[in-house]
Amino acid sequence: MAEIRTVRVMESLLKANDYVAQRLRQAWDQGQTFVVNLISAPGAGKTTLLEATLPVLLSRYRVGVLEGDIETERDAERIRALGVEAVQVTTGGTCHLEAPMVEQAWRLMDNEIDFLFIENVGNLVCPASFDLGEHLRVVLLSVPEGDDKPAKYPKAFRTAQALVITKADLLETMDFSVERARREALEIQPELQVFVVSAKTGVGIPAWTQFLEQRRRQTFPDA
Amino acid sequence: MHELSIMQALVDAVEAIVREHGARRVVRLVVEVGEMSNVIPMYLRNAFLAFREVKPFLAQAELEIRFVPLQLRCESCGFEFQPQGYRYRCVECGATQVRVVQGEELLLRDVELEVESDDPSWPVELPSHGAPRFCE
């Protein structure tokens, strides 16, 4: 006799990812490694922002980078050129990083570090759904992309704690209103900290790196 | 297109439930997809159809997707509303402190199974033909 049975589950479809993310967060809390997840569209300047950020932090902190891309080691090579350990994760087609990929890469790295930057796959949609166990999620919006991006990709802005508007050196030549982008982003996430930077001229980089240091101190008060 | 990886997680979870209950097959799956879950129901369904071809226990299963609109509640005046254009701001009093009532969920709600209660041949090893390729 066949019988039909209904099982009430009510579990998140991201449960498996979130479980690993939680395990990573515990490991990072224990080792006092402050972890930043960088999310943006392709070409918004994640690697370039890191190239401007890491030299400032390197004098006082041990830093590592995990590079997520669909293919190639190119971004990791740019980071290694600064003398920073970088592990490249190539997802082979997957459009975002998931916590198990990060855990696997973390096992290959020097774990005695103060900051770990995770550069997600360039994509403003899918990475927003996957917790990697990070302490800080940062969304980048570059000036050439346009100031109307936040409402088009709300989840990326909703789940971030900081917004970095990059390529500010192009503000003079592009039709981009910082105020409009800021206002639209804050309507989606009122808690967002907003920075306007140019890795090329160095504008805004000090405020951004001070924010990172301050967030790390808040997360690990006895570090 | 992360719907395929999300469907992979769903299929794994369902397979565990099938084994746990010694079920013969899955009749129906019910998932809840919030407006702000970043998942497009059509792509989720396409991913499901791809898995259904390679997972025998899903061969005749139906997928019901319940779309849940984003609903917010103002922490200041208590007004509940469905926002336009993802503006997390009270349409009544303008406060920005709002709470998400629903619309961010991505849930496996129910699994309906056909269970052969007096069949001694169950559970059997489920044949697997691998998973579909990702994001192509």
Tab-separated table of C-alpha atoms in Angstrom, chain A:
chain	number	residue	atom	x	y	z
A	1	MET	CA	0.000	0.000	0.000
A	2	ALA	CA	1.358	3.338	-1.020
A	3	GLU	CA	0.636	6.277	1.180
A	4	ILE	CA	1.284	9.979	0.589
A	5	ARG	CA	3.087	11.682	3.427
A	6	THR	CA	3.676	15.432	3.700
A	7	VAL	CA	6.813	16.494	5.535
A	8	ARG	CA	6.851	20.087	6.788
A	9	VAL	CA	10.459	21.235	6.403
A	10	MET	CA	10.599	25.069	6.587
A	11	GLU	CA	14.343	25.208	6.085
A	12	SER	CA	16.374	27.744	4.174
A	13	LEU	CA	17.658	26.520	0.833
A	14	LEU	CA	20.927	28.195	1.765
A	15	LYS	CA	21.239	26.202	4.971
A	16	ALA	CA	24.231	24.153	3.786
A	17	ASN	CA	26.099	27.298	2.730
A	18	ASP	CA	25.175	29.154	5.915
A	19	TYR	CA	26.380	26.275	8.056
A	20	VAL	CA	29.868	26.443	6.554
A	21	ALA	CA	29.805	30.259	6.717
A	22	GLN	CA	29.097	30.057	10.444
A	23	ARG	CA	32.000	27.640	10.924
A	24	LEU	CA	34.301	30.020	9.045
A	25	ARG	CA	33.118	32.981	11.122
A	26	GLN	CA	33.940	31.105	14.318
A	27	ALA	CA	37.426	30.252	13.064
A	28	TRP	CA	38.051	33.853	12.061
A	29	ASP	CA	36.737	35.207	15.375
A	30	GLN	CA	39.018	32.865	17.235
A	31	GLY	CA	42.066	33.868	15.179
A	32	GLN	CA	41.017	37.564	15.176
A	33	THR	CA	41.100	37.702	11.414
A	34	PHE	CA	38.823	40.485	10.179
A	35	VAL	CA	37.208	39.411	6.927
A	36	VAL	CA	35.890	41.721	4.214
A	37	ASN	CA	33.756	40.483	1.304
A	38	LEU	CA	33.984	42.784	-1.738
A	39	ILE	CA	31.048	42.641	-4.154
A	40	SER	CA	30.573	44.565	-7.395
A	41	ALA	CA	29.828	44.311	-11.076
A	42	PRO	CA	32.769	43.222	-13.272
A	43	GLY	CA	35.213	46.061	-13.814
A	44	ALA	CA	34.075	48.272	-10.931
A	45	GLY	CA	37.613	48.222	-9.565
A	46	LYS	CA	37.739	45.660	-6.750
A	47	THR	CA	41.325	44.609	-7.453
A	48	THR	CA	42.400	48.209	-8.040
A	49	LEU	CA	40.815	49.262	-4.735
A	50	LEU	CA	42.805	46.491	-3.039
A	51	GLU	CA	45.990	47.685	-4.749
A	52	ALA	CA	45.405	51.090	-3.135
A	53	THR	CA	44.257	49.698	0.230
A	54	LEU	CA	46.813	46.990	0.984
A	55	PRO	CA	49.969	49.182	1.016
A	56	VAL	CA	48.347	51.371	3.707
A	57	LEU	CA	47.480	48.385	5.905
A	58	LEU	CA	50.697	46.461	5.326
A	59	SER	CA	52.788	48.636	7.626
A	60	ARG	CA	50.730	47.585	10.651
A	61	TYR	CA	48.847	44.420	9.756
A	62	ARG	CA	49.297	40.957	8.292
A	63	VAL	CA	47.020	40.778	5.273
A	64	GLY	CA	45.821	38.071	2.882
A	65	VAL	CA	43.582	38.049	-0.167
A	66	LEU	CA	41.301	35.436	-1.626
A	67	GLU	CA	40.492	36.105	-5.271
A	68	GLY	CA	37.326	34.711	-6.795
A	69	ASP	CA	37.076	34.559	-10.566
A	70	ILE	CA	35.510	32.281	-13.117
A	71	GLU	CA	38.901	31.727	-14.785
A	72	THR	CA	42.571	32.889	-14.708
A	73	GLU	CA	45.072	33.825	-11.986
A	74	ARG	CA	45.338	37.427	-13.192
A	75	ASP	CA	43.898	39.168	-10.143
A	76	ALA	CA	45.911	37.052	-7.712
A	77	GLU	CA	49.094	37.907	-9.607
A	78	ARG	CA	48.355	41.626	-9.250
A	79	ILE	CA	47.994	41.203	-5.489
A	80	ARG	CA	51.138	39.055	-5.180
A	81	ALA	CA	53.063	41.826	-6.931
A	82	LEU	CA	52.452	43.852	-3.740
A	83	GLY	CA	54.069	41.136	-1.638
A	84	VAL	CA	50.714	39.945	-0.242
A	85	GLU	CA	49.667	36.300	-0.149
A	86	ALA	CA	46.815	35.732	-2.593
A	87	VAL	CA	44.948	32.510	-3.265
A	88	GLN	CA	42.997	32.360	-6.493
A	89	VAL	CA	39.704	30.504	-6.463
A	90	THR	CA	38.524	29.768	-9.981
A	91	THR	CA	34.882	28.785	-9.887
A	92	GLY	CA	34.881	27.245	-13.367
A	93	GLY	CA	31.624	28.863	-14.378
A	94	THR	CA	29.844	29.479	-11.104
A	95	CYS	CA	28.874	33.138	-10.912
A	96	HIS	CA	29.603	33.725	-7.207
A	97	LEU	CA	31.643	32.367	-4.301
A	98	GLU	CA	30.059	29.965	-1.833
A	99	ALA	CA	31.231	29.343	1.709
A	100	PRO	CA	32.648	25.838	1.008
A	101	MET	CA	34.879	27.265	-1.765
A	102	VAL	CA	36.165	29.870	0.673
A	103	GLU	CA	36.788	27.279	3.367
A	104	GLN	CA	38.810	25.166	0.954
A	105	ALA	CA	40.943	28.159	-0.063
A	106	TRP	CA	41.370	29.283	3.559
A	107	ARG	CA	42.969	25.903	4.325
A	108	LEU	CA	45.692	26.704	1.776
A	109	MET	CA	46.533	30.071	3.325
A	110	ASP	CA	48.647	31.407	6.143
A	111	ASN	CA	45.951	31.685	8.839
A	112	GLU	CA	47.932	34.044	11.081
A	113	ILE	CA	46.596	37.222	9.502
A	114	ASP	CA	44.739	40.322	10.736
A	115	PHE	CA	42.791	41.100	7.568
A	116	LEU	CA	41.444	38.778	4.901
A	117	PHE	CA	39.920	40.372	1.821
A	118	ILE	CA	37.665	38.173	-0.279
A	119	GLU	CA	37.213	39.525	-3.780
A	120	ASN	CA	34.001	37.949	-4.997
A	121	VAL	CA	33.267	37.070	-8.618
A	122	GLY	CA	32.329	40.233	-10.546
A	123	ASN	CA	28.540	40.093	-10.392
A	124	LEU	CA	26.114	42.363	-8.589
A	125	VAL	CA	23.359	39.763	-8.281
A	126	CYS	CA	24.264	36.271	-7.109
A	127	PRO	CA	27.075	36.988	-4.591
A	128	ALA	CA	24.562	38.948	-2.496
A	129	SER	CA	22.762	35.708	-1.564
A	130	PHE	CA	25.740	33.815	-0.164
A	131	ASP	CA	27.082	34.465	3.318
A	132	LEU	CA	30.813	33.708	3.345
A	133	GLY	CA	31.179	34.241	7.086
A	134	GLU	CA	32.577	37.736	6.567
A	135	HIS	CA	32.518	40.482	9.195
A	136	LEU	CA	32.010	43.256	6.671
A	137	ARG	CA	30.329	43.213	3.292
A	138	VAL	CA	31.288	46.029	0.958
A	139	VAL	CA	29.572	46.843	-2.313
A	140	LEU	CA	31.463	48.868	-4.933
A	141	LEU	CA	29.821	51.138	-7.474
A	142	SER	CA	32.053	52.739	-10.084
A	143	VAL	CA	31.275	56.128	-11.575
A	144	PRO	CA	31.023	54.856	-15.197
A	145	GLU	CA	28.317	52.381	-14.167
A	146	GLY	CA	25.890	55.194	-13.377
A	147	ASP	CA	24.286	56.572	-10.239
A	148	ASP	CA	21.062	54.621	-10.780
A	149	LYS	CA	22.517	51.216	-9.925
A	150	PRO	CA	21.393	50.726	-6.300
A	151	ALA	CA	17.676	50.384	-7.038
A	152	LYS	CA	18.435	48.055	-9.946
A	153	TYR	CA	20.412	45.653	-7.776
A	154	PRO	CA	18.793	46.181	-4.380
A	155	LYS	CA	19.902	42.986	-2.676
A	156	ALA	CA	23.617	43.736	-3.078
A	157	PHE	CA	23.106	47.132	-1.432
A	158	ARG	CA	20.629	45.872	1.150
A	159	THR	CA	23.012	43.221	2.502
A	160	ALA	CA	26.154	45.407	2.567
A	161	GLN	CA	27.391	47.553	5.441
A	162	ALA	CA	29.551	49.841	3.316
A	163	LEU	CA	29.364	51.345	-0.162
A	164	VAL	CA	32.522	52.465	-1.937
A	165	ILE	CA	31.963	54.682	-4.963
A	166	THR	CA	35.091	54.085	-7.074
A	167	LYS	CA	36.786	55.900	-9.977
A	168	ALA	CA	35.895	59.289	-8.468
A	169	ASP	CA	38.532	60.865	-10.744
A	170	LEU	CA	35.975	60.408	-13.544
A	171	LEU	CA	33.292	62.478	-11.797
A	172	GLU	CA	34.287	65.581	-13.749
A	173	THR	CA	33.689	63.946	-17.107
A	174	MET	CA	30.788	61.609	-16.331
A	175	ASP	CA	27.175	62.412	-15.622
A	176	PHE	CA	27.153	60.841	-12.163
A	177	SER	CA	25.586	62.387	-9.081
A	178	VAL	CA	27.214	61.151	-5.868
A	179	GLU	CA	24.246	62.551	-3.961
A	180	ARG	CA	21.749	60.606	-6.059
A	181	ALA	CA	23.680	57.348	-5.698
A	182	ARG	CA	24.074	57.913	-1.950
A	183	ARG	CA	20.411	58.796	-1.455
A	184	GLU	CA	19.190	55.806	-3.443
A	185	ALA	CA	21.544	53.400	-1.653
A	186	LEU	CA	20.552	54.738	1.778
A	187	GLU	CA	16.877	54.234	0.998
A	188	ILE	CA	17.623	50.555	0.500
A	189	GLN	CA	20.010	50.288	3.468
A	190	PRO	CA	20.001	53.250	5.900
A	191	GLU	CA	22.996	51.869	7.824
A	192	LEU	CA	25.388	51.982	4.843
A	193	GLN	CA	28.687	53.804	5.353
A	194	VAL	CA	29.477	55.576	2.084
A	195	PHE	CA	32.959	56.343	0.760
A	196	VAL	CA	33.937	58.117	-2.451
A	197	VAL	CA	37.419	57.101	-3.610
A	198	SER	CA	39.812	57.191	-6.498
A	199	ALA	CA	42.547	54.572	-6.441
A	200	LYS	CA	44.246	56.572	-9.179
A	201	THR	CA	44.565	59.886	-7.304
A	202	GLY	CA	44.311	58.485	-3.760
A	203	VAL	CA	41.282	60.628	-2.920
A	204	GLY	CA	39.171	59.035	-0.180
A	205	ILE	CA	41.564	56.151	0.467
A	206	PRO	CA	42.594	57.353	3.972
A	207	ALA	CA	38.980	57.578	5.177
A	208	TRP	CA	38.270	54.121	3.749
A	209	THR	CA	41.300	52.434	5.336
A	210	GLN	CA	40.633	54.167	8.670
A	211	PHE	CA	37.113	52.768	8.543
A	212	LEU	CA	38.484	49.258	7.988
A	213	GLU	CA	40.864	49.602	10.956
A	214	GLN	CA	38.095	51.005	13.137
A	215	ARG	CA	35.719	48.156	12.229
A	216	ARG	CA	38.414	45.630	13.045
A	217	ARG	CA	39.021	47.250	16.451
A	218	GLN	CA	35.268	47.216	17.163
A	219	THR	CA	35.035	43.543	16.221
A	220	PHE	CA	38.104	42.525	18.243
A	221	PRO	CA	38.378	45.070	21.104
A	222	ASP	CA	41.235	43.225	22.819
A	223	ALA	CA	43.329	42.740	19.655
